Coordinates of N, CA and C in Angstrom, one line a residue:
X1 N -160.2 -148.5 -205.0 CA -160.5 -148.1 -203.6 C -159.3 -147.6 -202.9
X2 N -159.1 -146.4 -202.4 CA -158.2 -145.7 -202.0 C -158.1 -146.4 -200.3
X3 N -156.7 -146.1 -199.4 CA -156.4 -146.8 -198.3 C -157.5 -146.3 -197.3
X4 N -158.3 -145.2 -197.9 CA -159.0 -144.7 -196.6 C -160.2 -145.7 -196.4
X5 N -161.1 -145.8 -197.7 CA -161.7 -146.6 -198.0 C -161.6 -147.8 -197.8
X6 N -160.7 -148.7 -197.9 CA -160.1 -150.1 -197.7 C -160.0 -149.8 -196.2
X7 N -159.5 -149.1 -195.6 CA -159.7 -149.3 -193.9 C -161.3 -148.9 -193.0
X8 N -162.1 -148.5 -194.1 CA -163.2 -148.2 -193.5 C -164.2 -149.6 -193.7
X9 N -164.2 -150.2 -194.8 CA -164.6 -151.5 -195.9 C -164.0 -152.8 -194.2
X10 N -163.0 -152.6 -193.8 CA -162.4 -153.5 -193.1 C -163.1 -153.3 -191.5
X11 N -163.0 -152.1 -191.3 CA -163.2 -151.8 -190.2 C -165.2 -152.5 -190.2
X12 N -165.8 -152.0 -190.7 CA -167.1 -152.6 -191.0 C -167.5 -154.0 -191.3
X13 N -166.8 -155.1 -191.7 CA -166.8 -156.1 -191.8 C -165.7 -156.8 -190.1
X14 N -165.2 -156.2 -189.7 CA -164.4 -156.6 -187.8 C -165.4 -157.1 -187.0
X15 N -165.7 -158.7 -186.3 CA -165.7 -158.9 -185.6 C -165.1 -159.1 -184.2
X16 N -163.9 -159.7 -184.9 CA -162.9 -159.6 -183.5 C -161.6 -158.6 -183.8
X17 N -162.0 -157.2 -184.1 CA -160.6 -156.3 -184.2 C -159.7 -156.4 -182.5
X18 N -158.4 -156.3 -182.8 CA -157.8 -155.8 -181.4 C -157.0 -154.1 -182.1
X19 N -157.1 -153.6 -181.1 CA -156.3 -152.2 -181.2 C -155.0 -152.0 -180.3
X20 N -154.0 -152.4 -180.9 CA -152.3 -152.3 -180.3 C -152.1 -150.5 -180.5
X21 N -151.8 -150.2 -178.8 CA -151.3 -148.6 -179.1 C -150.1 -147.8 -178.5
X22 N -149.5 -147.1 -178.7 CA -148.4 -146.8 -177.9 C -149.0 -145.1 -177.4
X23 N -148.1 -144.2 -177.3 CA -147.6 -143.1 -176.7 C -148.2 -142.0 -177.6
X24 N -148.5 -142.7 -179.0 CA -148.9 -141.7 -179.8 C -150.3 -141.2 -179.7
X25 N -151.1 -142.3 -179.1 CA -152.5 -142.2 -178.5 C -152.9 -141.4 -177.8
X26 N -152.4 -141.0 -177.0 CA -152.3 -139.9 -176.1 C -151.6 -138.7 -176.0
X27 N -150.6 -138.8 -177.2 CA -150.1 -137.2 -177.1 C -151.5 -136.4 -177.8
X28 N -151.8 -137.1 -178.3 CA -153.4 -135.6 -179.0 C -154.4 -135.1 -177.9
X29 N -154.2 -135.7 -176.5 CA -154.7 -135.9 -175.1 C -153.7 -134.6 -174.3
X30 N -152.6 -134.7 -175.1 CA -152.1 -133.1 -174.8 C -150.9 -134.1 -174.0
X31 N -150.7 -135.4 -173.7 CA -149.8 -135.7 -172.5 C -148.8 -136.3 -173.5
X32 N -147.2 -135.9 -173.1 CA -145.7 -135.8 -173.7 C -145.9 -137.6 -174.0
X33 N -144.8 -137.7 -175.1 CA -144.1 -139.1 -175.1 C -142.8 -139.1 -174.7
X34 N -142.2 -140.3 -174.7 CA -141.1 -139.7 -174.0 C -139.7 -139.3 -175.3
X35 N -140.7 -139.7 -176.8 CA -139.5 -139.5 -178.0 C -139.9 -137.9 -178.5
X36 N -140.6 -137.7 -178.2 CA -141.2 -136.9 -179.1 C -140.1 -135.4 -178.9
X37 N -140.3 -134.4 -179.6 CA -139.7 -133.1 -179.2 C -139.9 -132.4 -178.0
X38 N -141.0 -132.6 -177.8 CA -141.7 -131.7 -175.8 C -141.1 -133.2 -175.2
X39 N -141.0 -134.1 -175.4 CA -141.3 -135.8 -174.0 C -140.0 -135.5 -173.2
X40 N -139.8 -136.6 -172.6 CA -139.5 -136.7 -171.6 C -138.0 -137.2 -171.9
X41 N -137.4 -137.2 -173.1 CA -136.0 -137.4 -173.5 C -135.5 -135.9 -174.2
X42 N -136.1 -135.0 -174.2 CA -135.5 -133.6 -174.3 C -135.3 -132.7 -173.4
X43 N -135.8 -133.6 -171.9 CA -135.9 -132.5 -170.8 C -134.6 -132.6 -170.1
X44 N -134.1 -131.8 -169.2 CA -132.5 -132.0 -168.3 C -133.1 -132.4 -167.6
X45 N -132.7 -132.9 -167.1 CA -132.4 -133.8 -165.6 C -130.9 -134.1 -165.4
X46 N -130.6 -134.7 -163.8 CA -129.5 -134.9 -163.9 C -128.9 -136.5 -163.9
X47 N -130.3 -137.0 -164.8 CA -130.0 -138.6 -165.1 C -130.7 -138.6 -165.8
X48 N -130.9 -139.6 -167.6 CA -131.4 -139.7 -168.8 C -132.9 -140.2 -167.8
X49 N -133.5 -140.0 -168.5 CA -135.1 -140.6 -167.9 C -135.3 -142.0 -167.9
X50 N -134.3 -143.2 -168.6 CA -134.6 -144.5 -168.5 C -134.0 -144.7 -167.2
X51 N -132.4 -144.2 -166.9 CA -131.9 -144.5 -165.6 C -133.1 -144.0 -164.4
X52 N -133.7 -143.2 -164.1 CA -134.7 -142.3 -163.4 C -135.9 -143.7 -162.7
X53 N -136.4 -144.0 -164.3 CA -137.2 -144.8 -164.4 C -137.2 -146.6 -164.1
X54 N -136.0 -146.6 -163.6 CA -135.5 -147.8 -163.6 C -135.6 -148.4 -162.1
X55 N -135.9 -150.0 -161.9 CA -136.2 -150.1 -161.0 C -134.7 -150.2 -159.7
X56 N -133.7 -150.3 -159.9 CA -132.3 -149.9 -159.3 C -132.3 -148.7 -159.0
X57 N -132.9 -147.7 -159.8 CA -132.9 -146.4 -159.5 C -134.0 -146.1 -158.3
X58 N -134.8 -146.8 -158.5 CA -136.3 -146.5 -157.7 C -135.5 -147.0 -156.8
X59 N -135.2 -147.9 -156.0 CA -134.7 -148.6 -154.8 C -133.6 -148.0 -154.7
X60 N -132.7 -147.3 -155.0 CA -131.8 -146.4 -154.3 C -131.9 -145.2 -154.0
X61 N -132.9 -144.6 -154.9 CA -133.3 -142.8 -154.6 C -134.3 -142.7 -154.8
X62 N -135.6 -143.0 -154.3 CA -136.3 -143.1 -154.2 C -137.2 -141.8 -154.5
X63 N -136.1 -141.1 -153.4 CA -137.1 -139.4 -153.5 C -136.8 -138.5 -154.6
X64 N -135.8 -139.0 -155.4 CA -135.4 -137.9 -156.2 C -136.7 -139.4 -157.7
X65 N -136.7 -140.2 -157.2 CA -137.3 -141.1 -158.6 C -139.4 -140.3 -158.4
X66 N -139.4 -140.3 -157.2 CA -140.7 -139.5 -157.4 C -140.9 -138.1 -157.6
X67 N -139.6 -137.2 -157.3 CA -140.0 -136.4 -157.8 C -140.2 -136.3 -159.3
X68 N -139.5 -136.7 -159.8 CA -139.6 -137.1 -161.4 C -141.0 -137.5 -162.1
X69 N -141.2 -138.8 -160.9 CA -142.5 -139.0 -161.5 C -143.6 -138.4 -161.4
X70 N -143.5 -137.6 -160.4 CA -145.1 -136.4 -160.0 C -144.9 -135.5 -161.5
X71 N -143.8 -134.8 -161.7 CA -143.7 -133.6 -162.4 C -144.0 -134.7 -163.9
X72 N -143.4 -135.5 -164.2 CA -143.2 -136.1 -165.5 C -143.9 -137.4 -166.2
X73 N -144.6 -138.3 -165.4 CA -145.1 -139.6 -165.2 C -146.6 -139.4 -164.9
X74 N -147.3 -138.5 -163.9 CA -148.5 -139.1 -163.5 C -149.1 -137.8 -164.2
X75 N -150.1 -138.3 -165.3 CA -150.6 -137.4 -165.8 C -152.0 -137.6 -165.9
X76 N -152.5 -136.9 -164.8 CA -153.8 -137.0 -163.8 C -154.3 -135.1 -164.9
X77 N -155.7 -135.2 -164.6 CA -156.6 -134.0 -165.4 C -156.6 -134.1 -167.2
X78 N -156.4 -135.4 -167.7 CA -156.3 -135.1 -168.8 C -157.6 -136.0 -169.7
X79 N -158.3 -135.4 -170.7 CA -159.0 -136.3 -171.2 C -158.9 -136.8 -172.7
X80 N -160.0 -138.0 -172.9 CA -159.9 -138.7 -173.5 C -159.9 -138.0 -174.9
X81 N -159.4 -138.4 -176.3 CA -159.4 -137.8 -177.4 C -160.1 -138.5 -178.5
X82 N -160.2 -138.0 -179.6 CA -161.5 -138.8 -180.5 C -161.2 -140.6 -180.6
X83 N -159.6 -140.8 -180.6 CA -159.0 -141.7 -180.9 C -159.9 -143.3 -179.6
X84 N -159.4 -142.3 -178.4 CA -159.7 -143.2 -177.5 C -161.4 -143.6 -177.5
X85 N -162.0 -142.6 -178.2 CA -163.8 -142.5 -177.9 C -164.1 -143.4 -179.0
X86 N -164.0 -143.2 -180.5 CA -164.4 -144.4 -181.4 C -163.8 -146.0 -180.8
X87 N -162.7 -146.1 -179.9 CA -162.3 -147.5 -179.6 C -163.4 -147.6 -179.2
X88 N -163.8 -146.8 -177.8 CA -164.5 -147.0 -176.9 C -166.4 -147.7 -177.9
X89 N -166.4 -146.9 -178.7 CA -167.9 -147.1 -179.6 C -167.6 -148.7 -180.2
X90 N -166.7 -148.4 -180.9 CA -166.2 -150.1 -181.8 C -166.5 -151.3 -180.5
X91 N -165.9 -151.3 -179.3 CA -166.4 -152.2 -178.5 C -167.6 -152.0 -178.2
X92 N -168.1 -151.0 -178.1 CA -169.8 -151.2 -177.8 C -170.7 -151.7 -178.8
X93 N -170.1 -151.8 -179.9 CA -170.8 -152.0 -181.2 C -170.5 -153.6 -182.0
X94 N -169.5 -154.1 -180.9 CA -169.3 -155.5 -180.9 C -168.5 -155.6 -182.2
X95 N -167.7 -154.4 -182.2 CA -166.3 -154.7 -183.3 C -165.1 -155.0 -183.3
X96 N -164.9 -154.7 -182.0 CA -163.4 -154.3 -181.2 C -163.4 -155.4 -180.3
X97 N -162.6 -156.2 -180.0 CA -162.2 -157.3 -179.2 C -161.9 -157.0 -177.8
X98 N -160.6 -156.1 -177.7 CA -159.8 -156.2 -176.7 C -158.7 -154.6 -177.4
X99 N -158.3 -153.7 -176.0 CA -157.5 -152.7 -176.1 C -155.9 -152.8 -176.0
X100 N -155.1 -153.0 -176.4 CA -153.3 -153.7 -175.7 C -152.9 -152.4 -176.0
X101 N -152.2 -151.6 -174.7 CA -151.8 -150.6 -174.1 C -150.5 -150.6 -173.9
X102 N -149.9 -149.4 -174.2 CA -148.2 -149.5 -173.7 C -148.6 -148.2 -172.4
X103 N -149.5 -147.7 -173.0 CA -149.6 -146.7 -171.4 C -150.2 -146.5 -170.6
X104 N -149.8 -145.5 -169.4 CA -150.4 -146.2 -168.5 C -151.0 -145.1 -167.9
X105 N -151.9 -144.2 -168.3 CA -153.0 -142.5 -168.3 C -154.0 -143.6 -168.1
X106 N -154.5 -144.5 -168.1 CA -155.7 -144.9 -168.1 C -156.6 -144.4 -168.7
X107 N -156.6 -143.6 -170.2 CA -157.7 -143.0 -170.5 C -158.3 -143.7 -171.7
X108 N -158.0 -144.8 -171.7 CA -159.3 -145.7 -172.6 C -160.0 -146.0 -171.9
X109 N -160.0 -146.7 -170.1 CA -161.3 -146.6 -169.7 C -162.1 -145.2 -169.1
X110 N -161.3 -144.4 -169.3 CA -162.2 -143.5 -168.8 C -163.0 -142.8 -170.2
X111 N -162.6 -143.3 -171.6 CA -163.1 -142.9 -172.6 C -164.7 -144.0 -172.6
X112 N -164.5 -145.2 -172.0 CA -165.4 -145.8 -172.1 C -165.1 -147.6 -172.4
X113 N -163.7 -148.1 -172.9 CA -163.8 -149.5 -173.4 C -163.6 -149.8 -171.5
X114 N -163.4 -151.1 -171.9 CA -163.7 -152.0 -170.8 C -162.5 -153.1 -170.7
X115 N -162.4 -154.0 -172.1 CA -161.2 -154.7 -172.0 C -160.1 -154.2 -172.5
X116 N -159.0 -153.5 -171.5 CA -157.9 -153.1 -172.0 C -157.4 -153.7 -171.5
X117 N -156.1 -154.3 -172.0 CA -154.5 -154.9 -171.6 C -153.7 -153.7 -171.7
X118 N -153.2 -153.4 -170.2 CA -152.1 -152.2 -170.2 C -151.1 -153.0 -169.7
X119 N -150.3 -153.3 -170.8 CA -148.9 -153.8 -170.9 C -148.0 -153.1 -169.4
X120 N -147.8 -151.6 -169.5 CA -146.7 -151.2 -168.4 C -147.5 -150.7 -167.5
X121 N -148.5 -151.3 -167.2 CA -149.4 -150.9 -166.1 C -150.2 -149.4 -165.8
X122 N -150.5 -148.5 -164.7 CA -151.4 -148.0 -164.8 C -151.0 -147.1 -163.6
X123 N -150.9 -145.4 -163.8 CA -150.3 -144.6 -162.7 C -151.7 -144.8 -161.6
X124 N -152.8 -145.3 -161.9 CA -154.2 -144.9 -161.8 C -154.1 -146.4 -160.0
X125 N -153.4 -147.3 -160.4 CA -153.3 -148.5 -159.1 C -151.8 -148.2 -158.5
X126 N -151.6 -148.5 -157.0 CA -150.8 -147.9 -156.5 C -151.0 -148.5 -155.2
X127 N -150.2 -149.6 -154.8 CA -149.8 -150.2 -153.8 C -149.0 -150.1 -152.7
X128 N -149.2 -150.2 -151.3 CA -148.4 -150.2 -150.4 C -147.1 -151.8 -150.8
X129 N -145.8 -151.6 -150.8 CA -145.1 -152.7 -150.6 C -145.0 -153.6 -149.5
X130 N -145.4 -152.6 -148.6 CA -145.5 -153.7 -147.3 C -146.4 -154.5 -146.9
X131 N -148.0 -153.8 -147.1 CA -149.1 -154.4 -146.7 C -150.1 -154.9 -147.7
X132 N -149.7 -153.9 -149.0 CA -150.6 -154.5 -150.1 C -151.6 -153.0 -150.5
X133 N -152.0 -152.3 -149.5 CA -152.8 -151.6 -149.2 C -153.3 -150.8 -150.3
X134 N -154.8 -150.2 -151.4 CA -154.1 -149.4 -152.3 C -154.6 -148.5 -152.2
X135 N -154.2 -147.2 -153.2 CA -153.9 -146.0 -153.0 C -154.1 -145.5 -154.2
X136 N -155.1 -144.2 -154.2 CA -155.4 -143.4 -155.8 C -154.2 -142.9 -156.5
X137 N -154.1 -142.3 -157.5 CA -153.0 -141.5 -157.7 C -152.8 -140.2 -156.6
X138 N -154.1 -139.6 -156.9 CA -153.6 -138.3 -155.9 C -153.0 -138.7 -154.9
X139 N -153.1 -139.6 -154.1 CA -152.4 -140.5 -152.9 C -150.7 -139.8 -153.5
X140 N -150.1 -140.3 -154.6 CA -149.2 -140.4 -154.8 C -148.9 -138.9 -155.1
X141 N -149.6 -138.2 -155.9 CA -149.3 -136.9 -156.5 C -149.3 -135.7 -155.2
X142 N -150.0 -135.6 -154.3 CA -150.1 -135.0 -153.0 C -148.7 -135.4 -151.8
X143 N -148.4 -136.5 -152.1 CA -147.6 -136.4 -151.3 C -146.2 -135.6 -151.0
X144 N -145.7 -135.2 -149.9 CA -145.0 -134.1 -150.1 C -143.6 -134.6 -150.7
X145 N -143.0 -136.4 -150.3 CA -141.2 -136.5 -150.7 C -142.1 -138.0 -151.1
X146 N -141.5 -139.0 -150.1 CA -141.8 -140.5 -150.8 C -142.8 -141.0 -150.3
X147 N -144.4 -141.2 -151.2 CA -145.4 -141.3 -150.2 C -145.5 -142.9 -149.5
X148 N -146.0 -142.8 -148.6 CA -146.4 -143.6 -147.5 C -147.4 -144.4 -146.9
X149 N -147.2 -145.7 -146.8 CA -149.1 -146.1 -146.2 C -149.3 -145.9 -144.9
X150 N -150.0 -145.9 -144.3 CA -150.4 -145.6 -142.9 C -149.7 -146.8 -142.0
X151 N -149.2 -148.0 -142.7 CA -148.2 -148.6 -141.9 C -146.8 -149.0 -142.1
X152 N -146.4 -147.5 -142.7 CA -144.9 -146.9 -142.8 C -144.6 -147.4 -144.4
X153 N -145.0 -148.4 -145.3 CA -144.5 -149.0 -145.9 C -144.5 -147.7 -147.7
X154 N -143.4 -148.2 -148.4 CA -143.6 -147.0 -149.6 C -144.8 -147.4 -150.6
X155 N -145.7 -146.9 -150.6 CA -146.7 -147.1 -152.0 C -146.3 -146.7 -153.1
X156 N -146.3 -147.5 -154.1 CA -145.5 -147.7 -155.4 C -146.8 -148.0 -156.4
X157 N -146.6 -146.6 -157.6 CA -147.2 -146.8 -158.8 C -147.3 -148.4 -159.4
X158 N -148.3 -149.2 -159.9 CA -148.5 -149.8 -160.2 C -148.0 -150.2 -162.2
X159 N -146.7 -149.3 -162.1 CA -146.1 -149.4 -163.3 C -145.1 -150.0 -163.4
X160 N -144.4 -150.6 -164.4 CA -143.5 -151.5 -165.3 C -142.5 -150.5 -165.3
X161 N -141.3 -150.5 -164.7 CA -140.0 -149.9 -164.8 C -139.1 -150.7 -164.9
X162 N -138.2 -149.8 -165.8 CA -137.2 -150.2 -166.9 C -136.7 -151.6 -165.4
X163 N -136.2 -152.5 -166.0 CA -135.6 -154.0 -165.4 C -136.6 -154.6 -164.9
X164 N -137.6 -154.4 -165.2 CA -139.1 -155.3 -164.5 C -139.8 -155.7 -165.3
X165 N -140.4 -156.7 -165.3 CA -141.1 -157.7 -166.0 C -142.2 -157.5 -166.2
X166 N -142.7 -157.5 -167.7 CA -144.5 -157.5 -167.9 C -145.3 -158.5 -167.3
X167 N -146.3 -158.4 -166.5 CA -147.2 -159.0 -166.0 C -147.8 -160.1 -166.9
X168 N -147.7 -161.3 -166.5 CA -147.5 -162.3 -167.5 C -148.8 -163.3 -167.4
X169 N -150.2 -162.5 -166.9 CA -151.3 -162.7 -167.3 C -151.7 -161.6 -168.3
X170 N -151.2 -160.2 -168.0 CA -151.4 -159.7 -169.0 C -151.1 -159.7 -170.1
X171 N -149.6 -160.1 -170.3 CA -149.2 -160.5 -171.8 C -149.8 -161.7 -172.7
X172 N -150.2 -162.7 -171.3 CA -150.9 -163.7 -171.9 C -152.2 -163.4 -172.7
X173 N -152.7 -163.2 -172.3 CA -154.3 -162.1 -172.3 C -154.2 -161.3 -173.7
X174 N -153.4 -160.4 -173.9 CA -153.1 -159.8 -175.2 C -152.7 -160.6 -176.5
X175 N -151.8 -161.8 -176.0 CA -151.4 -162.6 -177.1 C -152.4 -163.4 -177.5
X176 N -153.1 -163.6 -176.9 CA -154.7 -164.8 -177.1 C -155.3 -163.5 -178.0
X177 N -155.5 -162.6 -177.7 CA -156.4 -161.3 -178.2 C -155.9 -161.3 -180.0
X178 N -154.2 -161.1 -179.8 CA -153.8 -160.4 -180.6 C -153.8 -162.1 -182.0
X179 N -153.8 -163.2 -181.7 CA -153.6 -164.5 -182.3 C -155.5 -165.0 -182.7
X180 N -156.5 -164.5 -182.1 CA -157.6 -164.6 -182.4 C -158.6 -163.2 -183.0
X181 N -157.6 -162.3 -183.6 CA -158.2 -161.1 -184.0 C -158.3 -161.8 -185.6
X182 N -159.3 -160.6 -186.3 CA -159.4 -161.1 -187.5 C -159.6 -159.7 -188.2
X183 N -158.9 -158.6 -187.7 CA -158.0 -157.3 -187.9 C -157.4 -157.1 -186.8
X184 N -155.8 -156.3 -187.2 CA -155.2 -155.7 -185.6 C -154.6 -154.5 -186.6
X185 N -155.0 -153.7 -185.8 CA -154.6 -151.8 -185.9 C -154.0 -151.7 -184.6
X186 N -152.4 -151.3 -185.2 CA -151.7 -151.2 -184.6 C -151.1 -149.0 -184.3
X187 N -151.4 -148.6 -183.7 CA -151.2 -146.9 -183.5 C -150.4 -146.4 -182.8
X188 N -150.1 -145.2 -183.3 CA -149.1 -144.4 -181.9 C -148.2 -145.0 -181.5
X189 N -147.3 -146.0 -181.9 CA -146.1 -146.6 -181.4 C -145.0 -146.5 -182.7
X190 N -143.7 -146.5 -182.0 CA -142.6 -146.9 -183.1 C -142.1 -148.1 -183.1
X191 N -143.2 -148.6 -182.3 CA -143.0 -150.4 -182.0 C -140.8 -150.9 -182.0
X192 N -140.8 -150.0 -180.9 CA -139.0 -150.8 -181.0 C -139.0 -150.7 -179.5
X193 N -140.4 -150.6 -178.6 CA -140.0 -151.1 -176.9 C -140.3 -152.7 -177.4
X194 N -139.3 -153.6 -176.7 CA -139.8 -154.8 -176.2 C -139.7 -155.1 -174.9
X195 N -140.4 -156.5 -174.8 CA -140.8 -157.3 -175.8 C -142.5 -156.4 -176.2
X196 N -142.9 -155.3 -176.0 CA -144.2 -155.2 -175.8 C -144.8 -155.3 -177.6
X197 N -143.3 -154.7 -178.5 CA -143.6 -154.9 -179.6 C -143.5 -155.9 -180.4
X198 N -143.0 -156.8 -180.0 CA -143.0 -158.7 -180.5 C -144.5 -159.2 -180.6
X199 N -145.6 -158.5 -179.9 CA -146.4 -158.9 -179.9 C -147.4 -159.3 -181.4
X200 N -146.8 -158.0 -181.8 CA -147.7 -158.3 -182.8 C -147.6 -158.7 -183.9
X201 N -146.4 -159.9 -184.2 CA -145.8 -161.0 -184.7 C -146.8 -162.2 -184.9
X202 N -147.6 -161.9 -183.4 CA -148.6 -163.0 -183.1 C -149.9 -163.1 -184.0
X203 N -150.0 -161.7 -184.8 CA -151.2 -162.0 -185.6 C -151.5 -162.9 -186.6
X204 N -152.2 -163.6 -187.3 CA -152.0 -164.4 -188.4 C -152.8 -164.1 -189.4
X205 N -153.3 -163.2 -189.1 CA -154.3 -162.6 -190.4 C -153.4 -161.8 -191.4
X206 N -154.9 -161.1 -192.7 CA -154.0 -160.5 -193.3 C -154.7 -159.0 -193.6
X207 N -154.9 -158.6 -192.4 CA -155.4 -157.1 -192.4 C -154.6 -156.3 -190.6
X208 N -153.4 -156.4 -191.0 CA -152.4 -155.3 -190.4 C -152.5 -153.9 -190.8
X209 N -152.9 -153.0 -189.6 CA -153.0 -151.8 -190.5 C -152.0 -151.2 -189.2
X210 N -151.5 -150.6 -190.0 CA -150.3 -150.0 -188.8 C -150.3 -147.8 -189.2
X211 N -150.7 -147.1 -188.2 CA -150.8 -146.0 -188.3 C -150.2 -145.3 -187.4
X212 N -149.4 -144.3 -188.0 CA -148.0 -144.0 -187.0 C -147.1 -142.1 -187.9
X213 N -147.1 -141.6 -187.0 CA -146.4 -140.3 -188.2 C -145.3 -140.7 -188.6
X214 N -144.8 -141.5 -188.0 CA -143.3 -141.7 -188.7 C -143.3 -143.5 -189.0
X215 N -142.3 -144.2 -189.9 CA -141.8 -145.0 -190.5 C -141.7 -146.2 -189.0
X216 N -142.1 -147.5 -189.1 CA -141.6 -148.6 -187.9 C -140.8 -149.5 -188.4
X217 N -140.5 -150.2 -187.8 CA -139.8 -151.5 -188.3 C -140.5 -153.0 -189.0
X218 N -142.1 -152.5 -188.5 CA -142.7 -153.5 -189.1 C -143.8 -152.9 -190.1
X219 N -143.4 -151.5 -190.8 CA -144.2 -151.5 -192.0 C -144.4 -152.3 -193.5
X220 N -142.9 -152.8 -193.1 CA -143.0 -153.4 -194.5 C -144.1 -155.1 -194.4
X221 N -144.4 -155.6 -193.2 CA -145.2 -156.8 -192.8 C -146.7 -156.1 -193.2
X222 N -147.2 -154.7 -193.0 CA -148.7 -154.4 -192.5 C -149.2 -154.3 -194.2
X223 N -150.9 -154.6 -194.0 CA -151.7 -154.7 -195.3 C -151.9 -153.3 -195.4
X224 N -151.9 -152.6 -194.4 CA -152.3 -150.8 -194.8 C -151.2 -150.1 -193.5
X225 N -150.4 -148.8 -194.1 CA -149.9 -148.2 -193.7 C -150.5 -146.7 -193.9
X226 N -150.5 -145.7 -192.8 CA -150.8 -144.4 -192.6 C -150.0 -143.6 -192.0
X227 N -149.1 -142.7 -192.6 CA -147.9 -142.1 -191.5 C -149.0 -140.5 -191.6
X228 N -149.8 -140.7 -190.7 CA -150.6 -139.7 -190.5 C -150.9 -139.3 -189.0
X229 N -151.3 -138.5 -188.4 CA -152.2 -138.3 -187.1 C -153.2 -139.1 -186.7
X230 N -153.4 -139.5 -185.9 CA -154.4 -140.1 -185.1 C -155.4 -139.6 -185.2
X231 N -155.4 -138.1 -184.3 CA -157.0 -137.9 -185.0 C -157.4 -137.3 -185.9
X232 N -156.3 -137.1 -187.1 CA -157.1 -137.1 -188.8 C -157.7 -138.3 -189.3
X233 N -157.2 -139.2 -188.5 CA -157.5 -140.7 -189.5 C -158.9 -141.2 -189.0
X234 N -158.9 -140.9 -187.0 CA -159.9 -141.5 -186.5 C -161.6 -140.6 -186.8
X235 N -161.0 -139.2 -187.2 CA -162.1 -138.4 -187.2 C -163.1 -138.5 -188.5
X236 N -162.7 -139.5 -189.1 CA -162.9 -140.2 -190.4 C -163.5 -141.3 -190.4
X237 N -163.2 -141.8 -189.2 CA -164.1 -143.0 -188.8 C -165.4 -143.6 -188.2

């Protein structure tokens, strides 16, 4: 039985799969990573995009940290790709457990799943700091310098920047997921952000399938490896 075969045999017998995904899920969605050749580490600026992105940065320049993020971060009009739409079917079909997200496009639920864990949160929620108040993206993307709630206070993307802590119901949530799966397909990541990639240490099974175009640090742990495209693999499925 060839690896395609052995991951289709697997996939068919999943009750509780979880799906671990990074950046690579979404570039077939047409939207940049930030390693890739087009992302967001080949563009000039006049600061590397981690300093930009960082919460020191956000609280001292605020205006120059949104412009960044309108033009480079909130990537509003884009849709879902085959990758995101079989997740979305496998949970409706009671195969799929739970989604663990490093991004934050929101477009698994708009493909259709329901339980996602988005690790760095979600351009899609967006909070006033002062009052709580919340606010769409467009809220954020329309505005003209640092947008504003109606009682002065800055409304802030509901994302995880660099020196800020993962939401620690969410991580909890994913580690329960990822410790009670009985497959985890891990995608689209080079799994070297932490801690978001420690996570999946937590599995104890022995159907790791890790799919990725390039080489990770934890291929030598996974039961199936694919350095292929996302949606060559998923269009197969």
């Amino acid at each position: 039985m060839n690896k395609l075969e052995t991951l289709k045999t697997w996939i068919g017998e999943a009750k509780r799969m979880v799906f671990f995904g990074g950046a690579g899920v979404s570039t077939e969605s047409g939207i940049p990573d930030f390693r890739s050749v087009d992302g967001l580490y080949s563009q000039h600026f006049d600061y590397p995009p981690e300093t930009i992105i960082s919460h020191s940065f956000y609280r001292k320049n605020p205006s120059y940290f949104f412009r960044f993020y309108r033009e480079k971060m909130l990537p509003l009009g884009y849709a879902p790709n085959i990758t995101h739409r079989v997740l979305a079917r496998w949970e409706a079909e009671g195969k799929l457990q739970a989604v663990v997200t490093q991004n934050i496009d929101g477009l698994h639920q708009k493909a259709g799943s329901r339980k996602v864990y988005e690790l760095h949160g979600s351009v899609l929620r967006n909070y006033c700091e002062n009052c709580g108040k919340f606010y769409p993206a467009e809220f954020v993307q329309q505005a003209a310098d640092i947008p504003r709630c109606t009682c002065g206070g800055i409304v802030k993307p509901d994302v995880v920047l660099y020196e800020e802590s993962l939401d620690e119901k969410t991580i909890t949530a994913s580690l329960e997921a990822i410790a009670q799966a009985d497959m985890l397909m891990v995608a689209g990541t080079s799994l070297t952000v932490y801690p978001a990639a420690g996570l999946i240490r937590y599995y104890p099974g022995n159907r790791l399938v890790l799919i990725n175009r390039d080489e990770t640090p934890y291929d030598s742990m996974a039961n199936l490896v694919f350095h292929d495209s996302l949606g060559e693999i998923f269009s197969t499925l």
